[in-house]
PDB file of C-alpha atoms in Angstrom:
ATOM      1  CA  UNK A   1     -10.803  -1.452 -15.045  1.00  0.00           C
ATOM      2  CA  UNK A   2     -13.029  -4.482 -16.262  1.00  0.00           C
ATOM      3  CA  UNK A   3     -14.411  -7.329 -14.774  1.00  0.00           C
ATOM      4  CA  UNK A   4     -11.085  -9.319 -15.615  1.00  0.00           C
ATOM      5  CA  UNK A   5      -9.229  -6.928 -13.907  1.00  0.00           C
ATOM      6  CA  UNK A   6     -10.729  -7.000 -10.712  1.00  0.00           C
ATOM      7  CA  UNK A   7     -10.797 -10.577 -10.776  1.00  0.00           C
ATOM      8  CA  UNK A   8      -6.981 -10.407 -11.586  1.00  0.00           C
ATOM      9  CA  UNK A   9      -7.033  -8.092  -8.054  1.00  0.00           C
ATOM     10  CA  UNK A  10      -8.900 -10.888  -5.933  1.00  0.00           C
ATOM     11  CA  UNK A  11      -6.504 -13.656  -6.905  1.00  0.00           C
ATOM     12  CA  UNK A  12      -3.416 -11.816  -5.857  1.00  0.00           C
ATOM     13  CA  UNK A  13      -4.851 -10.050  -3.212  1.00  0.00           C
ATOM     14  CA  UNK A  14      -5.032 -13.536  -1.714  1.00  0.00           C
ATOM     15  CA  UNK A  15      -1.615 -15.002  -3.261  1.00  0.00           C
ATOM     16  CA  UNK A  16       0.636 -12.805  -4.964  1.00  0.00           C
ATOM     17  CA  UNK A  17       3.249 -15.309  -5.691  1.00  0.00           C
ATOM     18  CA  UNK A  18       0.806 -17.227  -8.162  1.00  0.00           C
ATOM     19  CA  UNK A  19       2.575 -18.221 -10.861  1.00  0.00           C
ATOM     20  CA  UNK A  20       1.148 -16.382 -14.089  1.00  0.00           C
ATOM     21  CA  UNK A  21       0.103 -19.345 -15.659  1.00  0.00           C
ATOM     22  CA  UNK A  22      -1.777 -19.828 -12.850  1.00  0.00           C
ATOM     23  CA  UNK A  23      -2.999 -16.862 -12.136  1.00  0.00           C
ATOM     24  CA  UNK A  24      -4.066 -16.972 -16.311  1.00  0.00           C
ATOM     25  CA  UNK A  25      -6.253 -20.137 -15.247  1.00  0.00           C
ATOM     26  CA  UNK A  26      -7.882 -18.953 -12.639  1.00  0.00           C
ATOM     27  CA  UNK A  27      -9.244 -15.513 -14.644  1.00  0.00           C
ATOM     28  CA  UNK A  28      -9.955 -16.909 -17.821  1.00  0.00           C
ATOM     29  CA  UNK A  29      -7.127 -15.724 -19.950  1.00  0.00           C
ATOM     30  CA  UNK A  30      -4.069 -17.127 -21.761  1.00  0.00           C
ATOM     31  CA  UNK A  31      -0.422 -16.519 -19.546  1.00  0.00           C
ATOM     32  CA  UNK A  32       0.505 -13.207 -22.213  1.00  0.00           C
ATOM     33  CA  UNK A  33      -2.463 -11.029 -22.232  1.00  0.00           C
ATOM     34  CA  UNK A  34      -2.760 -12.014 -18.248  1.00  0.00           C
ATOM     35  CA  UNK A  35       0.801 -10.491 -17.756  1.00  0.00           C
ATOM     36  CA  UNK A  36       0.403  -7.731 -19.911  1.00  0.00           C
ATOM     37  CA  UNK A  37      -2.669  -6.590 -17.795  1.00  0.00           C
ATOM     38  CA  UNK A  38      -1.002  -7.057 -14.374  1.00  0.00           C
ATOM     39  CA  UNK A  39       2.025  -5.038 -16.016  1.00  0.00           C
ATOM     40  CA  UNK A  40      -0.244  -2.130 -16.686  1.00  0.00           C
ATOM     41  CA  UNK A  41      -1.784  -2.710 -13.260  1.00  0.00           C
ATOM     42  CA  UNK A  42       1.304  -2.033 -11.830  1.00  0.00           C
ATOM     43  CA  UNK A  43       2.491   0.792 -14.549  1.00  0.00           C
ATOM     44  CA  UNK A  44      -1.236   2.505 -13.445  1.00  0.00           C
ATOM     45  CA  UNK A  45      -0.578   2.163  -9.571  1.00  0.00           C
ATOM     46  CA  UNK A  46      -3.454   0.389  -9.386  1.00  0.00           C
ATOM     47  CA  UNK A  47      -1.240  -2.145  -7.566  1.00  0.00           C
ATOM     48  CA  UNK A  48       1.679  -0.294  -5.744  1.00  0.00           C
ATOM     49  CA  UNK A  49       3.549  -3.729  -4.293  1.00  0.00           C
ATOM     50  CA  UNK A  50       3.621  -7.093  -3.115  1.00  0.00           C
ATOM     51  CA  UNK A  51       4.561  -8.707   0.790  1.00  0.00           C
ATOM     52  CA  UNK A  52       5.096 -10.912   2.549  1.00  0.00           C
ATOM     53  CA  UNK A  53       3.502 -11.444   5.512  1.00  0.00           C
ATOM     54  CA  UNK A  54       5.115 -12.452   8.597  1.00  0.00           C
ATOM     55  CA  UNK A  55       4.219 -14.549  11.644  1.00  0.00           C
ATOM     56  CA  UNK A  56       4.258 -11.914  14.546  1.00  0.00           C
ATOM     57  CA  UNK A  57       5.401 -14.646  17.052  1.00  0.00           C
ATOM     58  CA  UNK A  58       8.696 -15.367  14.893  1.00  0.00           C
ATOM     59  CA  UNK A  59       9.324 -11.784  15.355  1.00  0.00           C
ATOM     60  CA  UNK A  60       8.380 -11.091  19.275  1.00  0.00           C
ATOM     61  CA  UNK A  61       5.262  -9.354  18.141  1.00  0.00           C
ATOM     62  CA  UNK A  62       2.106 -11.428  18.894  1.00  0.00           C
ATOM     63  CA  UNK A  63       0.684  -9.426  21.392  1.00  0.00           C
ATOM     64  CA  UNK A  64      -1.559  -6.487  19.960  1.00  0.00           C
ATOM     65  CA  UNK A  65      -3.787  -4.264  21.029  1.00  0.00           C
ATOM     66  CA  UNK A  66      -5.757  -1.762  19.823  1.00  0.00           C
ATOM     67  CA  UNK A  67      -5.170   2.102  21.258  1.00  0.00           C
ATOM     68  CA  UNK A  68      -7.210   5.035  21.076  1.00  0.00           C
ATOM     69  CA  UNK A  69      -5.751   8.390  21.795  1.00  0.00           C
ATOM     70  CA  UNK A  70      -7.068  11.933  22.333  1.00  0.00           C
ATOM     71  CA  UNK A  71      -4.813  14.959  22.532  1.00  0.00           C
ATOM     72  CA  UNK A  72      -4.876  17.912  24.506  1.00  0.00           C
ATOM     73  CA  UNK A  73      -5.488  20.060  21.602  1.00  0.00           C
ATOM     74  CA  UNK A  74      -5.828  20.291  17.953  1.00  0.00           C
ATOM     75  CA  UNK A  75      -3.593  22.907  16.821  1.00  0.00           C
ATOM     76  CA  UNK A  76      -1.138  21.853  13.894  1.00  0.00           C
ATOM     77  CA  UNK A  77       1.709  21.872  16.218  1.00  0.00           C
ATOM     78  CA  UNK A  78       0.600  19.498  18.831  1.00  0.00           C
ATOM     79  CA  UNK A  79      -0.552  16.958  16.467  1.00  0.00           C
ATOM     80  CA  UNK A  80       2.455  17.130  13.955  1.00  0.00           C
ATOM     81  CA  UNK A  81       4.573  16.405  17.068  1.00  0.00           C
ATOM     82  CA  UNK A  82       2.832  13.688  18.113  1.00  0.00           C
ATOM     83  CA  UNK A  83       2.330  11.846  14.770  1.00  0.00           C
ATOM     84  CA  UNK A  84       6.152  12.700  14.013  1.00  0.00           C
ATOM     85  CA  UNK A  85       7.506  10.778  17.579  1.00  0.00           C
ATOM     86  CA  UNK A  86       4.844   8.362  17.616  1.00  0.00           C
ATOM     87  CA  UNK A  87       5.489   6.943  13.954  1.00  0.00           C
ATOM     88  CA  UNK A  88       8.969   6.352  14.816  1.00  0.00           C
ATOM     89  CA  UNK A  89       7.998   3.823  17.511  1.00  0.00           C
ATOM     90  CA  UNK A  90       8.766   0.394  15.925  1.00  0.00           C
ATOM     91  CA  UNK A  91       5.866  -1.250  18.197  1.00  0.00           C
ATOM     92  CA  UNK A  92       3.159   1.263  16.183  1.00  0.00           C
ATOM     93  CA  UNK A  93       2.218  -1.015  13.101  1.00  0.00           C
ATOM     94  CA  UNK A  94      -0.577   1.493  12.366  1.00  0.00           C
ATOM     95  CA  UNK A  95      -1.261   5.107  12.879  1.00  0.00           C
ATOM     96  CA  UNK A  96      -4.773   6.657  11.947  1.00  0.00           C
ATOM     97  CA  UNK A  97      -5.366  10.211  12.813  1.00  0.00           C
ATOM     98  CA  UNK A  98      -9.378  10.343  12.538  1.00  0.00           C
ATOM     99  CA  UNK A  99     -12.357  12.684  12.293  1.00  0.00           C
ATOM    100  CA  UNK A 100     -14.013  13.201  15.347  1.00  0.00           C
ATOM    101  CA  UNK A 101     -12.894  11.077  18.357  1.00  0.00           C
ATOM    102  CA  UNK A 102     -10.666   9.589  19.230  1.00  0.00           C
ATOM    103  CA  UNK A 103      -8.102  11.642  17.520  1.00  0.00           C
ATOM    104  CA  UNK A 104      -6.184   8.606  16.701  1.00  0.00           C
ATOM    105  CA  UNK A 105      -6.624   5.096  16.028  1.00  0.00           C
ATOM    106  CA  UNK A 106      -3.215   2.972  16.196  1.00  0.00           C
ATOM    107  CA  UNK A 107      -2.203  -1.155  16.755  1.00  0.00           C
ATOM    108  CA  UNK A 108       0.463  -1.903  18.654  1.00  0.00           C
ATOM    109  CA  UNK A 109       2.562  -5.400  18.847  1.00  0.00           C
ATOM    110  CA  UNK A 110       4.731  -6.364  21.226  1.00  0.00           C
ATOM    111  CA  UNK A 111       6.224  -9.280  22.383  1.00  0.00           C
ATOM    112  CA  UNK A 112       3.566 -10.175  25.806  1.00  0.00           C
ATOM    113  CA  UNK A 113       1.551  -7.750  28.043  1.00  0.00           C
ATOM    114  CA  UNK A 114       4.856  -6.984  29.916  1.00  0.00           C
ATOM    115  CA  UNK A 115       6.364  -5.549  27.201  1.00  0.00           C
ATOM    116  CA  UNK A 116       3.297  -3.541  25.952  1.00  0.00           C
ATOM    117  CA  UNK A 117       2.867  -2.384  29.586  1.00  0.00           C
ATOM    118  CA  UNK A 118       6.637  -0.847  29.284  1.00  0.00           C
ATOM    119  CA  UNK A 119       5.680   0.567  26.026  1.00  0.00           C
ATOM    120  CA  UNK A 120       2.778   2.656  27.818  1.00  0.00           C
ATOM    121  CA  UNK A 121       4.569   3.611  30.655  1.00  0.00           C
ATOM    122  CA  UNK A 122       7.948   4.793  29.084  1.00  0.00           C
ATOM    123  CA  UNK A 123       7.119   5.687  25.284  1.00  0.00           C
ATOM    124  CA  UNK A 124       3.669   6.041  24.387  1.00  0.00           C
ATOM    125  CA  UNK A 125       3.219   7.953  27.565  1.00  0.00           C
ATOM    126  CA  UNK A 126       5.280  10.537  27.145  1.00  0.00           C
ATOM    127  CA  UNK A 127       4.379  11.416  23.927  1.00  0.00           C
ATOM    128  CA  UNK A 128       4.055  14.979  23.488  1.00  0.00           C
ATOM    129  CA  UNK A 129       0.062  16.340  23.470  1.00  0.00           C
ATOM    130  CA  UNK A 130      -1.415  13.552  24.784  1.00  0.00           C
ATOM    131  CA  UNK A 131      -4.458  13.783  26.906  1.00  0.00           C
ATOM    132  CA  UNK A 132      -6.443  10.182  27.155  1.00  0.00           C
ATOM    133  CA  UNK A 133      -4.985   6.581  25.759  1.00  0.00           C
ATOM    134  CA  UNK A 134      -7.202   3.645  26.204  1.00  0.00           C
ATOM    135  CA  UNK A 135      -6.306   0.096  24.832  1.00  0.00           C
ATOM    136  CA  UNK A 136      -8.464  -2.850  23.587  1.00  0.00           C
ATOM    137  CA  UNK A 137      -7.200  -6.384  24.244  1.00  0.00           C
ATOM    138  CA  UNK A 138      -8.927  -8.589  21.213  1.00  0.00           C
ATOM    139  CA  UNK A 139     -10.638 -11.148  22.650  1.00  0.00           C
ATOM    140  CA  UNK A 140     -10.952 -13.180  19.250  1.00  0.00           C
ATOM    141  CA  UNK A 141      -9.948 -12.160  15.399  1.00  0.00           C
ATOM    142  CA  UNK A 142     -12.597 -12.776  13.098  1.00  0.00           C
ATOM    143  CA  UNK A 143     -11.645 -11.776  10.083  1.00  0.00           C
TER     144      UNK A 143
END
């Protein structure tokens, strides 16, 4: 991967519906030899897809919140349980089991505090293994 490339990388990273011919502009190149290199891109798995990315209040979702959980123990069992039921919840946008503590990292959305409140009480809490939760309300996204 060249210099080219990982220019080709920034510009869709930030809008991958450019038009080619565009995107061509922007890195230097002429449109065929700029598609040719994001075809092998793709071919390599160096990029594995493109989305679209959705406005969590359309979709009841603007309330998030980050979640740390410990479990009761580590054996293979316990966590394989928990990952298993807890990636199944459709309010868990991201699951991170981690080294050291917590044990995971997830985000949650929901549609208000009410509803993320009902989420705690009736599905993340009785999720098997689990021995600590604590949530972080964002105060401000930077970045």
């Amino acid at each position: 991967m060249d210099s080219i490339d990982r220019a080709i990388l920034g510009v869709l990273r930030v809008d991958a519906r450019i038009a080619n011919v565009d995107l061509a502009e922007r890195v230097g190149l002429t449109p065929a030899p700029c598609l040719r290199r994001v075809r092998r891109l793709e071919d390599e798995g160096v990029i594995t897809g493109y989305r679209a990315t959705i406005d969590p209040a359309v979709e009841g979702r603007a309330f998030e919140v980050l979640v740390n959980v410990d479990l009761v123990s580590k054996h293979r069992d316990v966590f394989l349980a928990f990952e298993e039921q807890v990636s199944a919840f459709e309010e868990v946008v991201e699951l991170r089991r981690m080294f050291g503590l917590p044990d995971y990292f997830m985000r949650v959305a929901t549609r208000d505090l009410e509803a993320y409140e009902s989420f705690m009480t009736e599905r993340l809490g009785r999720a098997t293994g689990l021995a600590k939760i604590d949530s972080h309300l964002t105060m401000k996204t930077i970045k």
